[in-house]
Amino acid sequence: MQNRSNNGVFTVAIGSLRQPKIEAVKAAMAQIAPTLGCMPEQIDYQPHSVESDIADTPLSIAEMMQGASNRAHKLAARYRASDQAADYYIGMEGGIFEMPVADGQHAWYLQSWVYAFDGETGCYGSSPAVQFPVAIAREFGQVNFELAEVIARFGQQHNSRNQGGAFSLLTKDMLTRQAIFESAVLAAMAPFYHPELYGE
């Protein structure tokens, strides 16, 4: 795509103020910058607080995808309203979903989704999904439960959203929030850095 700025700087608008998510976007974009026509140091990252308009803890893949899309599109609308434009708008959403497994049983999984939007077209990408142990999954039947509170209680940690979070707890820090969002950003950006395959 064409760089929208006039000074050779690419602008990436990020729909979050949480540091692990910001660092995930930076790490992913640094890897793919040359294929986008710029160098990592030419990228201006602009984090914003933007609502997802969904539940605090999404309970399905569809809801996570919707939340990520909502954030990206609301960011784009905010820029348009101020007569500005970013090269990419990145919306991110994490949550849980339930699906059947062997022997008619069901299991709950943790996953994160990203929607990358260039103002005209967009694409979704997801992180790996990690299964919750039964001891944690049974909490999901509670009314108005908050995933961060459940994870904090099981992990004896505080403010888990700004630490390793649920992924770190489940995987003993093998997968962190930053790492999983980085993978999701790389997946969502694929059509932009591989246009030969996806088409212009």
Short mmCIF file of C-alpha atoms in Angstrom, two decimals, residues 17 42 53 78 85 91 101 106 108 116 126 149-150 159 163 165 172 182:
data_model
loop_
_atom_site.label_atom_id
_atom_site.label_comp_id
_atom_site.label_asym_id
_atom_site.label_seq_id
_atom_site.Cartn_x
_atom_site.Cartn_y
_atom_site.Cartn_z
CA LEU A 17 -2.89 1.55 25.87
CA GLN A 42 10.27 4.92 10.25
CA ASP A 53 -18.47 -2.41 22.43
CA ARG A 78 -11.62 8.87 14.87
CA ALA A 85 -5.09 8.99 8.50
CA GLY A 91 -7.65 -3.73 16.87
CA VAL A 101 -13.64 -32.36 22.45
CA HIS A 106 -16.52 -29.74 26.13
CA TRP A 108 -12.76 -23.95 27.28
CA ALA A 116 -5.63 -5.13 10.82
CA SER A 126 -5.46 -15.17 15.75
CA GLU A 149 -9.97 -11.93 38.57
CA VAL A 150 -10.10 -15.70 38.08
CA ASN A 159 -3.31 -6.73 37.86
CA GLN A 163 1.71 -8.87 33.57
CA GLY A 165 -1.79 -12.77 32.19
CA LYS A 172 4.40 -21.32 32.72
CA GLU A 182 2.57 -10.62 18.23
#
